[in-house]
Short mmCIF file of C-alpha atoms in Angstrom, two decimals:
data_model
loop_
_atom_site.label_atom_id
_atom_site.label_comp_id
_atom_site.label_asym_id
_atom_site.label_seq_id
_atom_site.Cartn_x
_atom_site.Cartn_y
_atom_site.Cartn_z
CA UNK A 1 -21.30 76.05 -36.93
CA UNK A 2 -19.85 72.99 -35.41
CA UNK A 3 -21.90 71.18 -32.18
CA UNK A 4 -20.69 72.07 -28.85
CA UNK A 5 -16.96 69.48 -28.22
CA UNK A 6 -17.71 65.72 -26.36
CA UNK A 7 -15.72 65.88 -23.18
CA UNK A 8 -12.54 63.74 -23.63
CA UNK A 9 -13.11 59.82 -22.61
CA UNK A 10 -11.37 59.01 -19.47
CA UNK A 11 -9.20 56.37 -19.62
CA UNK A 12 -8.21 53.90 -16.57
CA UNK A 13 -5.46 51.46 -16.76
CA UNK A 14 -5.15 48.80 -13.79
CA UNK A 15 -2.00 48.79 -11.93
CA UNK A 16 -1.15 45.30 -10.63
CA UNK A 17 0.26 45.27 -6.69
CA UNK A 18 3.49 43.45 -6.45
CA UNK A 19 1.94 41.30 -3.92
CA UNK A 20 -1.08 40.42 -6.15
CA UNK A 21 -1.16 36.89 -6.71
CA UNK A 22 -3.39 34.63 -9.96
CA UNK A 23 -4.23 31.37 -9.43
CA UNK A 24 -5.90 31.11 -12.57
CA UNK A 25 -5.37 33.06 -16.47
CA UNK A 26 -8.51 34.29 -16.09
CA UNK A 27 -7.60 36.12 -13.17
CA UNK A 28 -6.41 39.63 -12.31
CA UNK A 29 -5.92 42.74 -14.31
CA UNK A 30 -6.73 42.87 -18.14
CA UNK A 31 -3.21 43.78 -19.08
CA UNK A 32 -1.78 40.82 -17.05
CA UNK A 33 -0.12 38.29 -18.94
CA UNK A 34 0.10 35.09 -17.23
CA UNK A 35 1.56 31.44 -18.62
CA UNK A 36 0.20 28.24 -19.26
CA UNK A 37 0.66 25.44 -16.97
CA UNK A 38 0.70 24.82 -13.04
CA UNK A 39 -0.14 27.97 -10.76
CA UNK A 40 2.19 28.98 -8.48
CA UNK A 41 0.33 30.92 -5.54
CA UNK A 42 2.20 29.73 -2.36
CA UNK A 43 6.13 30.27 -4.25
CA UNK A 44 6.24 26.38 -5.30
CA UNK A 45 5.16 24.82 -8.42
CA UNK A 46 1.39 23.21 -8.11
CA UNK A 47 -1.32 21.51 -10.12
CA UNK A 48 -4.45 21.03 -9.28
CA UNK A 49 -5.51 17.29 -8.90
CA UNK A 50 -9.39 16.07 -9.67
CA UNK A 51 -10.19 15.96 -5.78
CA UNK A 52 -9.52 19.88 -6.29
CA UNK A 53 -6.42 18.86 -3.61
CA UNK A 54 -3.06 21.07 -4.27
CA UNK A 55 -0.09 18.37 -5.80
CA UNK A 56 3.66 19.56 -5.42
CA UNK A 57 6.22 19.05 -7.93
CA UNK A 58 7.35 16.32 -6.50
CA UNK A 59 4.13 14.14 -6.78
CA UNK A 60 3.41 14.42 -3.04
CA UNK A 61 -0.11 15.68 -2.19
CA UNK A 62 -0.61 18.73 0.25
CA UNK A 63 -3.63 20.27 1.33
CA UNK A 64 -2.49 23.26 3.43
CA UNK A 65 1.13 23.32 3.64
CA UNK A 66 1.23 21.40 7.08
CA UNK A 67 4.42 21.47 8.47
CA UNK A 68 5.41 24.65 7.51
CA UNK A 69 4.86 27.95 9.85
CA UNK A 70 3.85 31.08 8.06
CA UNK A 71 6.37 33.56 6.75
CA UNK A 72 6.54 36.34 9.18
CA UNK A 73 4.70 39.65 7.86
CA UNK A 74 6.74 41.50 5.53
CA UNK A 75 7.18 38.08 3.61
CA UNK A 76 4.56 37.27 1.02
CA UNK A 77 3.42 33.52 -0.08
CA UNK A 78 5.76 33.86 -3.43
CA UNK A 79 8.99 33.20 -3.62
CA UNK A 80 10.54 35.14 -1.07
CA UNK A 81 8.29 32.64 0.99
CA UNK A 82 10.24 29.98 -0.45
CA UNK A 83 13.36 31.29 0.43
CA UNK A 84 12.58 31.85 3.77
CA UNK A 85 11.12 28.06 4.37
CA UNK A 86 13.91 26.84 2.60
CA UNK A 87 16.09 28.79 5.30
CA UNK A 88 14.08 27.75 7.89
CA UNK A 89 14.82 23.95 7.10
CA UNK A 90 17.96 24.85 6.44
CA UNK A 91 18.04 25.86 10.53
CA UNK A 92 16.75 22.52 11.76
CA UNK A 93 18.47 20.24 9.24
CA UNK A 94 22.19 22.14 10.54
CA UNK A 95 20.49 22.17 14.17
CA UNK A 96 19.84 18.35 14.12
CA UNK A 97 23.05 17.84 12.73
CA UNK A 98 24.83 19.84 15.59
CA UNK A 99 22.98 17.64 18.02
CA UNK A 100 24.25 14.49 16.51
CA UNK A 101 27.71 15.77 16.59
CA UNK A 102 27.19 16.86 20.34
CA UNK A 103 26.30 13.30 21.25
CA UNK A 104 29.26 12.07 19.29
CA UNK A 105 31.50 13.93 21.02
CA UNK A 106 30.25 13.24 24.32
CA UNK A 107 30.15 9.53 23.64
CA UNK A 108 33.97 9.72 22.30
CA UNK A 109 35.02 11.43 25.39
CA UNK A 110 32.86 8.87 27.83
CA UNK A 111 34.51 6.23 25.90
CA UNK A 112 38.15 7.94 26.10
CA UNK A 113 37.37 8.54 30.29
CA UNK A 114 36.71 4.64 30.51
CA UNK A 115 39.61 3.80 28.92
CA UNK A 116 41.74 6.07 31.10
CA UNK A 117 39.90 4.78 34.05
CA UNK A 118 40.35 1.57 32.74
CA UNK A 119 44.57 1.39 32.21
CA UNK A 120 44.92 3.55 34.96
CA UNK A 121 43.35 0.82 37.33
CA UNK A 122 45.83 -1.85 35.25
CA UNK A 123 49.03 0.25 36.03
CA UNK A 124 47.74 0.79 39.79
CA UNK A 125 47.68 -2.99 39.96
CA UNK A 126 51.29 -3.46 38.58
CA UNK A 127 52.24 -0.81 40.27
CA UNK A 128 50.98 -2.68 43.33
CA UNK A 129 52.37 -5.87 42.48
CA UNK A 130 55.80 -4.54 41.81
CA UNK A 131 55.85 -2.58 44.95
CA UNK A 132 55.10 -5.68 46.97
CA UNK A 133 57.83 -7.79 45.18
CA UNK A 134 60.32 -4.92 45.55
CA UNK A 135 59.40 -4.44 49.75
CA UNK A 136 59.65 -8.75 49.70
CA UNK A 137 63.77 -8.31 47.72
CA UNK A 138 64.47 -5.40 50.02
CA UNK A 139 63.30 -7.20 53.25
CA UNK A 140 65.31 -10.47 52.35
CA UNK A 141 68.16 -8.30 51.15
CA UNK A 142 68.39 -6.80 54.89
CA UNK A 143 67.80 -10.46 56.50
CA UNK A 144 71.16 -11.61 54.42
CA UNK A 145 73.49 -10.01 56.60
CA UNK A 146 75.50 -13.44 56.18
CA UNK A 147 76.24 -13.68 52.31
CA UNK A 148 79.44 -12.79 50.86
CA UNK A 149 80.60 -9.61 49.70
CA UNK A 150 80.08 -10.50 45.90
CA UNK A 151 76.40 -12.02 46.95
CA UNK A 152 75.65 -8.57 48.32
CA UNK A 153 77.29 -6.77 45.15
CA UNK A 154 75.19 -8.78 43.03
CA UNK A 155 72.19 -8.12 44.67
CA UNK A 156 72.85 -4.45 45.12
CA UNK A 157 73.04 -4.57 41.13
CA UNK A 158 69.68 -6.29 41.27
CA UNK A 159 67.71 -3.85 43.41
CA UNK A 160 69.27 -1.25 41.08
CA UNK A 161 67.71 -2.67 38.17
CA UNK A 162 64.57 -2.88 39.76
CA UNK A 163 64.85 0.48 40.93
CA UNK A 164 65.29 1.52 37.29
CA UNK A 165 62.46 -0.75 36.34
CA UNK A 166 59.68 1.30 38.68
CA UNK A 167 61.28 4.37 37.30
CA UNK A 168 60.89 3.29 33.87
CA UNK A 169 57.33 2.32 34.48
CA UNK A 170 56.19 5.31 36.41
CA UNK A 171 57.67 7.21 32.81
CA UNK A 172 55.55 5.17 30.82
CA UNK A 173 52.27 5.65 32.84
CA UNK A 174 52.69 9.39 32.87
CA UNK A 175 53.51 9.25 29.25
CA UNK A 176 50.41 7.20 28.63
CA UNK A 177 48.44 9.41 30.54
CA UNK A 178 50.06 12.72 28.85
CA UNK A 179 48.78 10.93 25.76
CA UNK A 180 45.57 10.65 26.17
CA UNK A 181 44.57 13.47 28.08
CA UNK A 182 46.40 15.23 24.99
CA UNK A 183 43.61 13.27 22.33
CA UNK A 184 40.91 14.10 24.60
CA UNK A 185 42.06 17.68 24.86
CA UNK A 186 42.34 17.55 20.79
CA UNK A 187 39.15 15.98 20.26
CA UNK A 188 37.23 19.00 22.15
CA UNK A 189 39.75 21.99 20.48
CA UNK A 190 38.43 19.87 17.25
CA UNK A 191 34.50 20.34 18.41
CA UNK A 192 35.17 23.67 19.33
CA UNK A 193 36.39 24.53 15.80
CA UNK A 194 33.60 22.83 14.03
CA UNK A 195 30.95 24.41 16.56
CA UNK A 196 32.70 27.84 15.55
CA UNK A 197 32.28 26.82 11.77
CA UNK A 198 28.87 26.14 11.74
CA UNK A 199 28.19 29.25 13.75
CA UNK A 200 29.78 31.66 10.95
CA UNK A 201 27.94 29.39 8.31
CA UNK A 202 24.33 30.40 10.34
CA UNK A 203 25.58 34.02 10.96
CA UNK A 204 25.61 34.13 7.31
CA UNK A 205 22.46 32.80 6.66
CA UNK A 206 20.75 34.99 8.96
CA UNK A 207 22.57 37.92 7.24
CA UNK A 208 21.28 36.53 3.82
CA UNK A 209 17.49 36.10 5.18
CA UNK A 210 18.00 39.97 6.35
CA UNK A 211 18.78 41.33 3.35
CA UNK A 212 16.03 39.25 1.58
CA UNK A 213 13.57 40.40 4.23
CA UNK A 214 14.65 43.75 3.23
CA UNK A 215 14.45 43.00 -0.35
CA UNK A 216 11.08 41.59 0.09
CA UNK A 217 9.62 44.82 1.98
CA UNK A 218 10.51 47.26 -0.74
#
């Protein structure tokens, strides 16, 4: 007659949380498998220096992560932490870079008013000058009254060409002017396409950091 049955031996495995994190082999479940070498418990690559200080991969020493906000909640300390301070200094490297182009801009079109201001103030002066010689030939032509025929024909060919001369010039200053107001007008449409480029080029990086957000909260 057998002995009354042992009750069955419960068994318990431990489940490890996605957002559990080892510093150490020694830590965490028993079925948790974990590689030699540097931990990685903030998303980057560390090792441990004597002075028990955290040392990045790239040599530089870093206590507490300094200049670097937190990851919003939602966004653990792994990689998805990574991503999103990578992003982040993505933001400010593209924002610093718009401000620089800003100031370019502004300095080009400062530089392109003085010149207009500039010529214009030269042609105003020829104009000037030329007006004054052209009132002195036309006030001596009317104080002639006593020259010859031919004298007078000559001289009406003379004011002619003068005439033609102010017209000429008055066509050149509003070409000049046409032309530059036409590079200054380019040199914005220019801005305004690049300002447009980077915008789509953040749109989508917001749009990426969504759907890893997303990613990272399921």
């Amino acid at each position: 007659m057998s002995g009354p049955s042992s009750p069955p031996i419960k068994t318990e495995t431990l489940q490890e949380s996605p957002n559990d994190v080892y510093d150490t082999p020694t830590q965490g479940p028993a079925n948790h498998t974990t590689l030699p070498g540097p931990s990685h418990s903030n998303g980057t690559l560390q090792e441990s220096l004597p002075n028990g200080d955290l040392k990045h991969e790239n040599g530089v020493n870093d206590d507490s992560n300094l200049a670097e906000d937190p990851p919003p909640n939602g966004i653990d300390n792994g990689v998805m932490g990574m991503i999103y301070r990578k992003v982040s200094q993505g933001f400010a490297f593209l924002g610093g870079k718009m401000d620089d182009m800003n100031r370019e801009i502004t300095r080009k079109i400062d530089d392109t008013n003085r010149e207009v201001k500039r010529k214009t103030d030269d042609t105003n002066r020829d104009v000037k000058s030329l007006g004054q010689s052209f009132n002195r030939f036309e006030t001596n032509f009317t104080q002639q009254g006593d020259r010859d025929l031919e004298s007078r024909r000559q001289q009406d060919r003379d004011l002619e060409k003068l005439r033609q001369q102010v017209h000429e010039l008055e066509k050149n200053i509003m070409k000049k002017l046409d032309t530059i107001l036409t590079q200054q007008d380019q040199s914005r449409n220019d801005f305004a396409t690049r300002l447009e480029n980077d915008q789509n080029g953040l749109a989508q990086n917001s749009s990426t950091l969504k759907r890893h957000e997303v990613c990272a909260k399921l």
